[in-house]
Every structure is written in C-alpha cells, then in structure tokens.
Amino acid sequence: MVTVAELDRVSVRRGAKLLLDEVDFKVSESERWVVVGPNGAGKTTMLSLLAAQMHPTQGVVSLLGEYLGAVDVFELRPRIGLASSAMAHRIPASEKVRDIIMSASYGMLGRWRESYEAMDQNRAMELMRLMQVGELGDRTYGTLSEGERKRVEIARALMTDPELLLLDEPSAGLDLCGREILVGILGRLCANPYAPTVVLVTHHLEEIPSGITHALLLTDGKVYAQGPVREVITSENVSGAYGIPLEVTRTDDRWSARAFHPARRAQQ
Ligand SMILES: Nc1ncnc2c1ncn2[C@@H]1O[C@H](COP(=O)(O)OP(=O)(O)OP(=O)(O)O)[C@@H](O)[C@H]1O
Ligand SMILES: [Mg+2]
C-alpha cells in the first residue's frame, strides 16, 4: 500500500516544552484516520506537520513521497487540503463563498482573478453540492451559519483535489443538526474509494464519521495507542488517554463516551 504520510520519531519543541515527543505515525493511501486526545495533547501541531506548515525539531516527516526539509513546501501544499480554525480565521467576512472555494486552486484566499477557468467553476459547484452549500455561492462568508462555514471550508480544502485531506475539529461549535449533517457528509466521503486519504482531529467520539478505519490517541505529545479504530477506541484506551474513567460505546458505526459510573455498571 502506498504511504501518504509518515512521521518517524518526530518531536517538536518550543522553548522548554515538548509539543510532540518521538511520535511514529504512518498513513497509507486508502486509510481514514481520526486523531483523538485532550486539549493541548499536540493534535493541531501534528496536523501542522502533516500540512507541511511546520518542520519538526527532531525526526523525519515524509509527505506524498517527499521529505520535509528537502522539498519546496509551496509545491507540496496544493496536494494537501487543510480545514482548520486557524485557516478559517483568515477568511474575510466579505468574501463570497464561490470565491473562497475557487481561489484555493491558486493558493490564494478570496477572489484574485477577474474570471476563473470554466473547469474551476465546475469543480467549485460540484464541491458546493457535495458539501450541501450549493445555494450559497453568492453569499458572503460573514453571513453564513457556523455549520455552513465549516462545510465551505472543507469544500475549499477539497478544491485542489488533494491527495491528503486534513480536518482539525471540523464539527467544533456546531449544533446537533449541524454536526449530524457534517458527520454524514464526512462518512460518505470516507466511504468513497476515490476520496483523498483523511486525517481528522476531534475531541468527541460522537463526531467520528462512519468509514474511519484507524485511530490515534494522543496525550501529552505522545502516542497513547494507534491502529485499527475498533482496537484503539476502547473504554480502557480512551480512559487512559484522558486520565479519567470513561465508558465508550459503539452503535451502528458511531461512537460515544461518557463518564464511567460503577453504579450504572452494577445495574446492567
Ligand atoms: N509556540 C508555542 N510555544 C509554546 N507552547 C506551544 C506553542 N504552540 C503550541 N504550544 C503548546 O503545545 C501544546 C500542544 O498544542 P496543540 O495546539 O497541538 O494541542 P491540541 O491537541 O491541538 O489542543 P486542542 O485540543 O486544545 O486544540 C499546547 O499545550 C500548546 O499550548
Ligand atoms: Mg487543536
């Protein structure tokens, strides 16, 4: 299987703080990964490395067959789609949805050409339909709901037809309906064999779409567990990673977690 991304004993240090501590991680072409871990565990740092936005302090990062440090990151970045809150904060409120999505083809944020190629326009329309924002092309970003914004950001991340799609907490801040729409869309994306390799970061097991094949639990900059999702997302592992007793359940391809109460277990 083709390796899309690999971290080999990767550490990231800022001052005295180790953000990532000797992380090994390998993503193959058809895999869809979720990265789960508490606040400050290093998840966003890990995605920044995978997005070629940051270099490691130690260790080797290889992305799409290239070594970070030995490749022009400006050539690499269009091959990687990233949707994150940091990215979203840079989108001007006055920008039109269609332009936010299309300008990704040119590595720009917002409209920068008087006219786009028909191919770009068709691709943007196809992605707006896929992300269920087909009616919003002429609306400005500032007028969208949180759920609509998230879907526009993911459409933008997909615009360059990336080989690797990185999503940092795509459901953060969404209401139940918005979350379920997005988790459904991402579930279908994960199930599509032609879709890019996916690495999705979340805090909440309820936000893991069906179709996720692998999971990595990160805590305090270190890998707590990684492998096939059903082997990794267990009560024991998730409790260990978060440092509190949790009960993890799985129903019809969806996960949930809640605090463990011995009394509840005794009643069952
Ligand atoms: N430049 C920096 N200097 C010092 N510490 C930093 C720097 N950047 C990040 N950190 C710290 O590194 C840790 C990991 O940050 P990161 O954003 O990767 O965590 P995270 O797992 O994404 O957390 P969250 O779930 O809250 O988004 C945090 O404690 C953060 O404060
Ligand atoms: Mg984060």
Coordinates of N, CA, C and O and ligand atoms in Angstrom, one line a residue, residues 43-44 168-169, ligand 2:
K43 N -2.4 17.7 19.0 CA -3.1 17.2 17.7 C -2.9 18.3 16.6 O -2.6 17.9 15.5
T44 N -3.2 19.5 16.9 CA -3.0 20.6 15.9 C -1.6 20.7 15.4 O -1.3 20.9 14.2
D168 N -9.2 19.7 11.1 CA -8.9 19.9 12.5 C -10.2 20.3 13.2 O -10.7 21.5 13.0
E169 N -10.8 19.4 13.9 CA -12.1 19.7 14.6 C -13.2 20.3 13.7 O -13.7 21.4 14.0
Ligands
MG2 MG -6.0 21.8 18.4

